[in-house]
CSV table of C-alpha atoms in Angstrom, one decimal:
chain,number,residue,atom,x,y,z
X,1,UNK,CA,7.8,-67.5,33.4
X,2,UNK,CA,10.2,-69.1,30.6
X,3,UNK,CA,8.4,-67.1,27.8
X,4,UNK,CA,9.1,-63.8,29.6
X,5,UNK,CA,12.7,-64.8,29.8
X,6,UNK,CA,12.9,-65.5,26.1
X,7,UNK,CA,11.5,-61.9,25.4
X,8,UNK,CA,13.9,-60.3,27.8
X,9,UNK,CA,16.7,-62.1,26.1
X,10,UNK,CA,15.6,-60.9,22.5
X,11,UNK,CA,15.4,-57.4,23.8
X,12,UNK,CA,18.8,-57.4,25.4
X,13,UNK,CA,20.2,-58.8,21.9
X,14,UNK,CA,18.6,-56.1,20.1
X,15,UNK,CA,19.8,-53.6,22.5
X,16,UNK,CA,23.4,-55.0,22.4
X,17,UNK,CA,23.3,-54.7,18.5
X,18,UNK,CA,22.4,-51.3,18.6
X,19,UNK,CA,24.8,-50.3,21.2
X,20,UNK,CA,27.5,-52.1,19.3
X,21,UNK,CA,26.9,-50.2,16.1
X,22,UNK,CA,26.7,-46.9,18.1
X,23,UNK,CA,30.1,-47.9,19.5
X,24,UNK,CA,31.4,-48.0,16.0
X,25,UNK,CA,30.4,-44.4,15.5
X,26,UNK,CA,32.1,-43.5,18.7
X,27,UNK,CA,35.2,-45.6,17.8
X,28,UNK,CA,35.4,-43.8,14.5
X,29,UNK,CA,35.3,-40.4,16.3
X,30,UNK,CA,37.9,-41.5,18.6
X,31,UNK,CA,40.1,-43.0,16.1
X,32,UNK,CA,40.2,-39.6,14.1
X,33,UNK,CA,41.5,-37.9,17.2
X,34,UNK,CA,44.1,-40.5,17.6
X,35,UNK,CA,44.9,-40.4,13.7
X,36,UNK,CA,44.0,-44.0,13.3
X,37,UNK,CA,42.4,-43.3,10.0
X,38,UNK,CA,42.1,-46.7,8.5
X,39,UNK,CA,40.2,-48.0,11.7
X,40,UNK,CA,38.1,-44.8,11.6
X,41,UNK,CA,37.1,-45.4,8.1
X,42,UNK,CA,36.3,-49.1,8.7
X,43,UNK,CA,34.2,-48.6,11.8
X,44,UNK,CA,32.2,-45.7,10.2
X,45,UNK,CA,31.7,-47.6,6.8
X,46,UNK,CA,30.2,-50.5,8.9
X,47,UNK,CA,28.0,-48.0,10.8
X,48,UNK,CA,26.6,-46.3,7.6
X,49,UNK,CA,25.1,-49.5,6.3
X,50,UNK,CA,23.9,-51.0,9.4
X,51,UNK,CA,20.0,-50.6,10.1
X,52,UNK,CA,20.6,-49.4,13.7
X,53,UNK,CA,22.7,-46.6,12.7
X,54,UNK,CA,22.3,-45.8,9.1
X,55,UNK,CA,19.1,-43.7,9.8
X,56,UNK,CA,20.9,-41.5,12.5
X,57,UNK,CA,22.1,-37.9,11.4
X,58,UNK,CA,25.1,-38.3,13.7
X,59,UNK,CA,26.4,-41.3,12.0
X,60,UNK,CA,26.5,-39.1,8.7
X,61,UNK,CA,28.3,-36.2,10.3
X,62,UNK,CA,30.9,-38.5,11.8
X,63,UNK,CA,31.3,-40.1,8.4
X,64,UNK,CA,31.7,-36.6,7.0
X,65,UNK,CA,34.4,-35.8,9.5
X,66,UNK,CA,36.3,-39.1,9.1
X,67,UNK,CA,36.3,-38.8,5.4
X,68,UNK,CA,37.6,-35.2,5.2
X,69,UNK,CA,40.3,-35.8,7.8
X,70,UNK,CA,41.4,-38.9,5.8
X,71,UNK,CA,41.8,-36.4,2.8
X,72,UNK,CA,43.6,-33.8,4.7
X,73,UNK,CA,46.1,-36.3,6.1
X,74,UNK,CA,46.6,-38.0,2.9
X,75,UNK,CA,44.8,-41.2,3.7
X,76,UNK,CA,41.8,-40.8,1.4
X,77,UNK,CA,41.1,-41.2,-2.2
X,78,UNK,CA,40.3,-38.8,-4.8
X,79,UNK,CA,36.5,-38.7,-4.0
X,80,UNK,CA,36.6,-38.3,-0.3
X,81,UNK,CA,36.1,-34.5,-0.4
X,82,UNK,CA,32.9,-35.0,-2.4
X,83,UNK,CA,31.8,-37.8,-0.2
X,84,UNK,CA,32.2,-35.8,3.0
X,85,UNK,CA,30.0,-33.0,1.6
X,86,UNK,CA,27.5,-35.7,0.5
X,87,UNK,CA,27.4,-37.1,4.1
X,88,UNK,CA,26.6,-33.9,5.5
X,89,UNK,CA,23.8,-33.5,3.1
X,90,UNK,CA,22.6,-37.0,4.0
X,91,UNK,CA,22.5,-36.0,7.8
X,92,UNK,CA,20.3,-32.9,6.8
X,93,UNK,CA,18.0,-35.3,4.8
X,94,UNK,CA,17.6,-37.7,7.7
X,95,UNK,CA,17.1,-34.8,10.3
X,96,UNK,CA,14.3,-33.3,8.1
X,97,UNK,CA,12.4,-36.5,8.0
X,98,UNK,CA,12.7,-37.7,11.6
X,99,UNK,CA,12.7,-41.2,12.8
X,100,UNK,CA,10.4,-44.1,11.5
X,101,UNK,CA,7.5,-42.7,13.4
X,102,UNK,CA,8.1,-39.2,11.9
X,103,UNK,CA,9.4,-37.9,15.2
X,104,UNK,CA,12.6,-36.1,16.3
X,105,UNK,CA,12.5,-33.8,13.3
X,106,UNK,CA,15.2,-31.1,13.6
X,107,UNK,CA,16.6,-32.8,16.7
X,108,UNK,CA,20.1,-33.1,14.9
X,109,UNK,CA,20.1,-29.5,13.6
X,110,UNK,CA,22.2,-27.9,16.4
X,111,UNK,CA,24.7,-30.5,15.7
X,112,UNK,CA,24.6,-30.1,12.0
X,113,UNK,CA,25.0,-26.4,12.1
X,114,UNK,CA,27.9,-26.6,14.5
X,115,UNK,CA,29.5,-29.2,12.2
X,116,UNK,CA,29.1,-26.9,9.1
X,117,UNK,CA,31.5,-24.4,10.9
X,118,UNK,CA,34.0,-27.3,11.5
X,119,UNK,CA,33.7,-28.5,8.0
X,120,UNK,CA,34.2,-24.9,6.9
X,121,UNK,CA,37.7,-24.7,8.5
X,122,UNK,CA,38.6,-28.3,7.4
X,123,UNK,CA,37.7,-27.8,3.8
X,124,UNK,CA,40.0,-24.7,3.8
X,125,UNK,CA,42.8,-26.7,5.5
X,126,UNK,CA,42.4,-29.4,2.6
X,127,UNK,CA,42.4,-26.7,0.0
X,128,UNK,CA,45.6,-25.4,1.4
X,129,UNK,CA,47.2,-28.8,1.2
X,130,UNK,CA,45.8,-29.6,-2.4
X,131,UNK,CA,47.2,-26.2,-3.5
X,132,UNK,CA,50.6,-27.2,-2.0
X,133,UNK,CA,50.3,-30.6,-3.8
X,134,UNK,CA,49.5,-28.7,-7.1
X,135,UNK,CA,46.1,-30.7,-7.1
X,136,UNK,CA,44.4,-27.5,-8.2
X,137,UNK,CA,41.0,-29.2,-9.1
X,138,UNK,CA,40.6,-30.4,-5.6
X,139,UNK,CA,41.9,-27.1,-4.0
X,140,UNK,CA,39.2,-25.3,-6.2
X,141,UNK,CA,36.5,-27.7,-4.9
X,142,UNK,CA,37.5,-27.6,-1.3
X,143,UNK,CA,37.5,-23.7,-1.1
X,144,UNK,CA,34.3,-24.0,-3.0
X,145,UNK,CA,32.7,-26.2,-0.2
X,146,UNK,CA,34.2,-24.0,2.4
X,147,UNK,CA,31.9,-21.2,1.0
X,148,UNK,CA,29.1,-23.7,0.7
X,149,UNK,CA,29.3,-24.7,4.3
X,150,UNK,CA,29.0,-21.1,5.3
X,151,UNK,CA,26.0,-20.6,3.3
X,152,UNK,CA,24.4,-23.8,4.7
X,153,UNK,CA,25.2,-22.6,8.3
X,154,UNK,CA,23.9,-18.9,8.0
X,155,UNK,CA,21.2,-19.5,5.3
X,156,UNK,CA,19.4,-15.9,4.9
X,157,UNK,CA,21.9,-14.4,7.0
X,158,UNK,CA,24.8,-15.3,4.8
X,159,UNK,CA,27.0,-12.6,3.7
X,160,UNK,CA,29.5,-13.4,1.1
X,161,UNK,CA,31.9,-10.7,2.1
X,162,UNK,CA,32.9,-13.0,4.9
X,163,UNK,CA,34.0,-15.6,2.2
X,164,UNK,CA,36.1,-13.2,-0.2
X,165,UNK,CA,39.2,-15.0,0.8
X,166,UNK,CA,37.7,-18.4,-0.1
X,167,UNK,CA,36.1,-17.1,-3.4
X,168,UNK,CA,39.3,-15.6,-4.4
X,169,UNK,CA,41.3,-18.8,-3.5
X,170,UNK,CA,39.0,-21.0,-5.4
X,171,UNK,CA,39.4,-18.6,-8.4
X,172,UNK,CA,43.1,-18.9,-8.2
X,173,UNK,CA,43.0,-22.6,-8.1
X,174,UNK,CA,40.6,-22.9,-11.0
X,175,UNK,CA,42.8,-20.6,-13.0
X,176,UNK,CA,45.8,-23.0,-12.3
X,177,UNK,CA,43.7,-26.1,-13.0
X,178,UNK,CA,42.7,-24.5,-15.4
X,179,UNK,CA,38.9,-24.0,-15.4
X,180,UNK,CA,38.9,-20.3,-16.7
X,181,UNK,CA,35.0,-20.0,-16.8
X,182,UNK,CA,34.9,-20.7,-13.1
X,183,UNK,CA,37.8,-18.6,-12.3
X,184,UNK,CA,36.5,-15.8,-14.3
X,185,UNK,CA,33.2,-15.7,-12.5
X,186,UNK,CA,34.8,-15.8,-9.1
X,187,UNK,CA,37.3,-13.0,-9.8
X,188,UNK,CA,34.5,-11.0,-11.1
X,189,UNK,CA,32.6,-11.5,-7.7
X,190,UNK,CA,35.8,-10.6,-5.6
X,191,UNK,CA,36.2,-7.6,-7.9
X,192,UNK,CA,32.5,-6.7,-7.1
X,193,UNK,CA,33.2,-7.1,-3.5
X,194,UNK,CA,36.3,-5.1,-3.6
X,195,UNK,CA,38.7,-7.8,-2.6
X,196,UNK,CA,42.1,-7.2,-4.3
X,197,UNK,CA,39.9,-5.1,-6.8
X,198,UNK,CA,42.2,-4.3,-9.6
X,199,UNK,CA,44.1,-7.6,-9.6
X,200,UNK,CA,40.7,-9.4,-9.6
X,201,UNK,CA,39.7,-7.6,-12.7
X,202,UNK,CA,43.1,-8.3,-14.4
X,203,UNK,CA,42.9,-11.9,-13.7
X,204,UNK,CA,39.3,-12.2,-14.8
X,205,UNK,CA,40.4,-10.4,-17.9
X,206,UNK,CA,43.2,-13.2,-18.4
X,207,UNK,CA,40.7,-16.0,-18.1
X,208,UNK,CA,38.3,-14.5,-20.5
X,209,UNK,CA,41.3,-14.0,-22.8
X,210,UNK,CA,42.2,-17.6,-22.5
X,211,UNK,CA,38.7,-18.4,-23.5
X,212,UNK,CA,38.9,-16.3,-26.6
X,213,UNK,CA,35.8,-14.3,-25.2
X,214,UNK,CA,36.7,-10.8,-26.5
X,215,UNK,CA,33.3,-9.5,-25.5
X,216,UNK,CA,33.8,-10.4,-21.9
X,217,UNK,CA,37.3,-9.0,-21.8
X,218,UNK,CA,36.0,-5.5,-23.0
X,219,UNK,CA,33.0,-5.5,-20.6
X,220,UNK,CA,35.3,-6.6,-17.7
X,221,UNK,CA,37.9,-3.9,-18.3
X,222,UNK,CA,35.6,-1.1,-18.7
X,223,UNK,CA,33.8,-2.3,-15.4
X,224,UNK,CA,37.1,-2.5,-13.8
X,225,UNK,CA,38.0,1.1,-15.0
X,226,UNK,CA,34.7,2.5,-13.5
X,227,UNK,CA,35.0,0.7,-10.3
X,228,UNK,CA,38.7,1.3,-9.9
X,229,UNK,CA,39.6,4.6,-11.8
X,230,UNK,CA,42.7,5.2,-10.0
X,231,UNK,CA,44.2,1.8,-11.2
X,232,UNK,CA,46.9,2.5,-13.8
X,233,UNK,CA,47.3,-1.4,-14.6
X,234,UNK,CA,43.5,-1.6,-15.4
X,235,UNK,CA,43.5,1.5,-17.6
X,236,UNK,CA,46.7,0.5,-19.5
X,237,UNK,CA,45.2,-3.1,-20.1
X,238,UNK,CA,41.9,-1.6,-21.3
X,239,UNK,CA,44.1,0.7,-23.7
X,240,UNK,CA,46.0,-2.4,-24.7
X,241,UNK,CA,42.9,-4.2,-25.5
X,242,UNK,CA,41.7,-1.6,-27.9
X,243,UNK,CA,45.1,-1.2,-29.5
X,244,UNK,CA,45.1,-4.9,-30.1
X,245,UNK,CA,41.5,-4.9,-31.5
X,246,UNK,CA,42.8,-1.9,-33.7
X,247,UNK,CA,40.0,0.3,-32.3
X,248,UNK,CA,42.2,3.4,-32.3
X,249,UNK,CA,39.4,5.9,-31.5
X,250,UNK,CA,38.4,4.2,-28.3
X,251,UNK,CA,42.0,3.6,-27.2
X,252,UNK,CA,42.8,7.2,-27.8
X,253,UNK,CA,40.0,8.3,-25.5
X,254,UNK,CA,41.4,6.2,-22.6
X,255,UNK,CA,44.9,7.3,-23.5
X,256,UNK,CA,44.1,10.9,-23.0
X,257,UNK,CA,42.4,10.1,-19.7
X,258,UNK,CA,45.4,8.3,-18.5
X,259,UNK,CA,47.7,11.3,-19.5
X,260,UNK,CA,45.6,13.4,-17.5
X,261,UNK,CA,45.7,11.2,-14.5
X,262,UNK,CA,49.7,10.7,-14.8
X,263,UNK,CA,51.2,13.2,-17.1
X,264,UNK,CA,54.6,12.0,-16.2
X,265,UNK,CA,54.1,8.5,-17.7
X,266,UNK,CA,56.3,8.2,-20.9
X,267,UNK,CA,54.6,4.9,-21.6
X,268,UNK,CA,51.3,6.6,-22.4
X,269,UNK,CA,52.9,9.2,-24.6
X,270,UNK,CA,54.6,6.6,-26.5
X,271,UNK,CA,51.3,4.5,-26.7
X,272,UNK,CA,49.4,7.8,-28.0
X,273,UNK,CA,52.5,8.3,-30.4
X,274,UNK,CA,51.8,4.9,-32.0
X,275,UNK,CA,48.1,5.6,-32.3
X,276,UNK,CA,48.7,8.9,-33.9
X,277,UNK,CA,51.2,7.5,-36.5
X,278,UNK,CA,47.8,6.1,-38.1
X,279,UNK,CA,46.1,9.1,-37.8
X,280,UNK,CA,48.4,12.3,-37.5
X,281,UNK,CA,52.2,11.7,-37.9
X,282,UNK,CA,53.1,15.0,-36.7
X,283,UNK,CA,51.2,14.5,-33.6
X,284,UNK,CA,52.9,11.3,-33.2
X,285,UNK,CA,56.4,13.0,-33.4
X,286,UNK,CA,55.2,15.5,-30.9
X,287,UNK,CA,54.2,12.5,-28.5
X,288,UNK,CA,57.5,10.7,-29.1
X,289,UNK,CA,59.5,13.9,-28.4
X,290,UNK,CA,57.3,14.6,-25.1
X,291,UNK,CA,58.4,11.0,-24.0
X,292,UNK,CA,61.9,11.5,-24.6
X,293,UNK,CA,61.8,14.9,-22.8
X,294,UNK,CA,60.8,12.8,-19.8
X,295,UNK,CA,63.1,9.9,-20.5
X,296,UNK,CA,66.0,10.8,-23.1
X,297,UNK,CA,67.1,7.0,-23.1
X,298,UNK,CA,63.6,5.6,-23.7
X,299,UNK,CA,64.4,3.1,-26.6
X,300,UNK,CA,60.9,2.6,-27.9
X,301,UNK,CA,60.5,6.4,-28.4
X,302,UNK,CA,63.9,6.8,-30.1
X,303,UNK,CA,63.5,3.8,-32.4
X,304,UNK,CA,59.9,4.8,-33.4
X,305,UNK,CA,61.2,8.4,-34.0
X,306,UNK,CA,64.0,7.1,-36.3
X,307,UNK,CA,61.6,4.9,-38.2
X,308,UNK,CA,59.0,7.8,-38.7
X,309,UNK,CA,61.6,9.9,-40.3
X,310,UNK,CA,63.1,6.9,-42.2
X,311,UNK,CA,59.4,6.0,-43.6
X,312,UNK,CA,58.9,9.8,-44.6
X,313,UNK,CA,62.2,9.5,-46.5
X,314,UNK,CA,61.1,6.3,-48.2
X,315,UNK,CA,57.8,7.9,-49.3
X,316,UNK,CA,59.3,10.9,-50.8
X,317,UNK,CA,61.8,8.6,-52.7
X,318,UNK,CA,58.9,6.6,-54.0
X,319,UNK,CA,57.4,9.8,-55.5
X,320,UNK,CA,60.7,10.9,-56.8
X,321,UNK,CA,61.2,7.5,-58.6
X,322,UNK,CA,58.1,8.4,-60.9
X,323,UNK,CA,59.3,12.1,-61.5
X,324,UNK,CA,60.6,12.9,-65.1
X,325,UNK,CA,61.6,16.4,-64.4
X,326,UNK,CA,65.3,16.4,-63.2
X,327,UNK,CA,65.0,19.5,-61.0
X,328,UNK,CA,61.9,18.3,-59.3
X,329,UNK,CA,63.5,14.9,-58.9
X,330,UNK,CA,66.6,16.5,-57.3
X,331,UNK,CA,64.5,18.5,-54.9
X,332,UNK,CA,62.5,15.5,-53.9
X,333,UNK,CA,65.7,13.4,-53.3
X,334,UNK,CA,66.9,16.4,-51.3
X,335,UNK,CA,63.8,16.2,-49.1
X,336,UNK,CA,64.1,12.4,-48.7
X,337,UNK,CA,67.8,12.8,-47.6
X,338,UNK,CA,66.8,15.6,-45.2
X,339,UNK,CA,64.3,12.9,-43.6
X,340,UNK,CA,67.2,10.1,-43.4
X,341,UNK,CA,69.5,12.8,-41.7
X,342,UNK,CA,67.0,13.5,-39.1
X,343,UNK,CA,66.3,9.6,-38.8
X,344,UNK,CA,70.0,8.6,-38.0
X,345,UNK,CA,70.6,10.4,-34.8
X,346,UNK,CA,67.4,8.8,-33.0
X,347,UNK,CA,68.5,5.4,-34.4
X,348,UNK,CA,72.1,6.0,-33.1
X,349,UNK,CA,70.7,6.9,-29.7
X,350,UNK,CA,68.5,3.9,-29.8
X,351,UNK,CA,71.4,1.6,-30.3
X,352,UNK,CA,73.1,3.0,-27.0
X,353,UNK,CA,69.8,3.1,-25.0
X,354,UNK,CA,69.3,-0.7,-25.1
X,355,UNK,CA,70.9,-3.8,-24.0
X,356,UNK,CA,69.2,-6.1,-26.1
X,357,UNK,CA,70.9,-7.6,-29.1
X,358,UNK,CA,67.5,-7.8,-31.0
X,359,UNK,CA,66.8,-4.2,-30.4
X,360,UNK,CA,70.3,-3.1,-31.4
X,361,UNK,CA,70.0,-5.2,-34.5
X,362,UNK,CA,66.8,-3.5,-35.6
X,363,UNK,CA,68.4,0.0,-35.1
X,364,UNK,CA,71.6,-0.9,-36.9
X,365,UNK,CA,69.7,-2.4,-39.9
X,366,UNK,CA,67.7,0.7,-40.3
X,367,UNK,CA,71.0,2.8,-39.9
X,368,UNK,CA,72.8,0.6,-42.6
X,369,UNK,CA,70.1,1.4,-45.0
X,370,UNK,CA,70.2,5.2,-44.2
X,371,UNK,CA,74.1,5.5,-44.3
X,372,UNK,CA,74.3,3.7,-47.5
X,373,UNK,CA,72.0,6.2,-49.2
X,374,UNK,CA,73.7,9.3,-47.4
X,375,UNK,CA,77.3,8.0,-48.2
X,376,UNK,CA,76.2,7.7,-51.8
X,377,UNK,CA,74.9,11.2,-51.8
X,378,UNK,CA,78.2,12.3,-50.0
X,379,UNK,CA,76.2,13.7,-47.1
X,380,UNK,CA,78.1,11.6,-44.5
X,381,UNK,CA,81.6,10.2,-44.4
X,382,UNK,CA,82.2,6.4,-45.3
X,383,UNK,CA,83.0,5.7,-41.8
X,384,UNK,CA,79.4,5.9,-40.8
X,385,UNK,CA,78.5,2.9,-43.0
X,386,UNK,CA,81.7,1.0,-41.9
X,387,UNK,CA,80.9,1.6,-38.2
X,388,UNK,CA,77.4,0.2,-38.6
X,389,UNK,CA,78.6,-3.0,-40.4
X,390,UNK,CA,81.3,-3.5,-37.7
X,391,UNK,CA,78.6,-3.2,-35.0
X,392,UNK,CA,76.3,-5.7,-36.7
X,393,UNK,CA,79.1,-8.2,-37.1
X,394,UNK,CA,80.0,-8.0,-33.3
X,395,UNK,CA,76.2,-8.9,-32.7
X,396,UNK,CA,76.5,-12.2,-34.9
């Protein structure tokens, strides 16, 4: 009879120890609800290492919840978000192998799937907090883990369209971190999914530009133009890419398409004028004039037209300087002065069309050179040159 009593006592002691550790798990759950995060962490940390509860999937699900709640509420450390994710993975691992006898496999799957959904919302919550704290690295990670939890929950039924906001948010955070490679990949995905499409393309392009990946910039912008042909911003950026790369013929193709889509846009005519200066100056003059018909105070077109005529005059003067025949020389000088006379009115209008001191100075400097020549040739009064000098002094 005495021996039986001893066995019974041992069984009671073992049961009490198991109950005590399960009570730690339950206590941790309750402490999270009460926002007693230090106590919740202490209890669940003990339960995770105790043999009686360390093999229970629910212990690790609770641990995941404790750790991510600590992170959300500013009570955790830098790696708490990562640990929370790893604890869910541990719960999956234990559920897949069952208990010591290989039983109860998959018993916790319902609870795990339910917790994936909860973790998704909490990861988003932590991501928003981290963004507000300018902790962009963890914001990126949190939004990424929100996506991960949905993939784990839905498995083959997962549709990433449901997570476009988190994909986009993770890309925004990565761009701020900065992790341009991650951000570019995610922005391309949201563009593909049609989420804020043109802006996704432009942000991906920016990331590739920061990485110095010119080939990906071109590929991205061309894809963006094909997918969002109505986007002026994508088209303009693509044109600018070709202009910067000095690939005039390709830029011209897209510029002509841009003008067909929006024949009222003065910027397109100005850009084409800039390109045509390298190909056909007369066509450039025509484009600048069309831009001015649509906006008579468009500084860039006014200034460039003035410079075009000024440069034509300088080129003729360069030819004249090598001419030995006086009559031919005089004829060339007259032609040059005619170009300077054409240039001056545009530059005068350019001065009046801008509030920028820098732009005014560029225009007045060109006028100073022109009027010096024209005053010397007695084609304009001295007051023209004096006026320019006076206005330049006022800018100093």
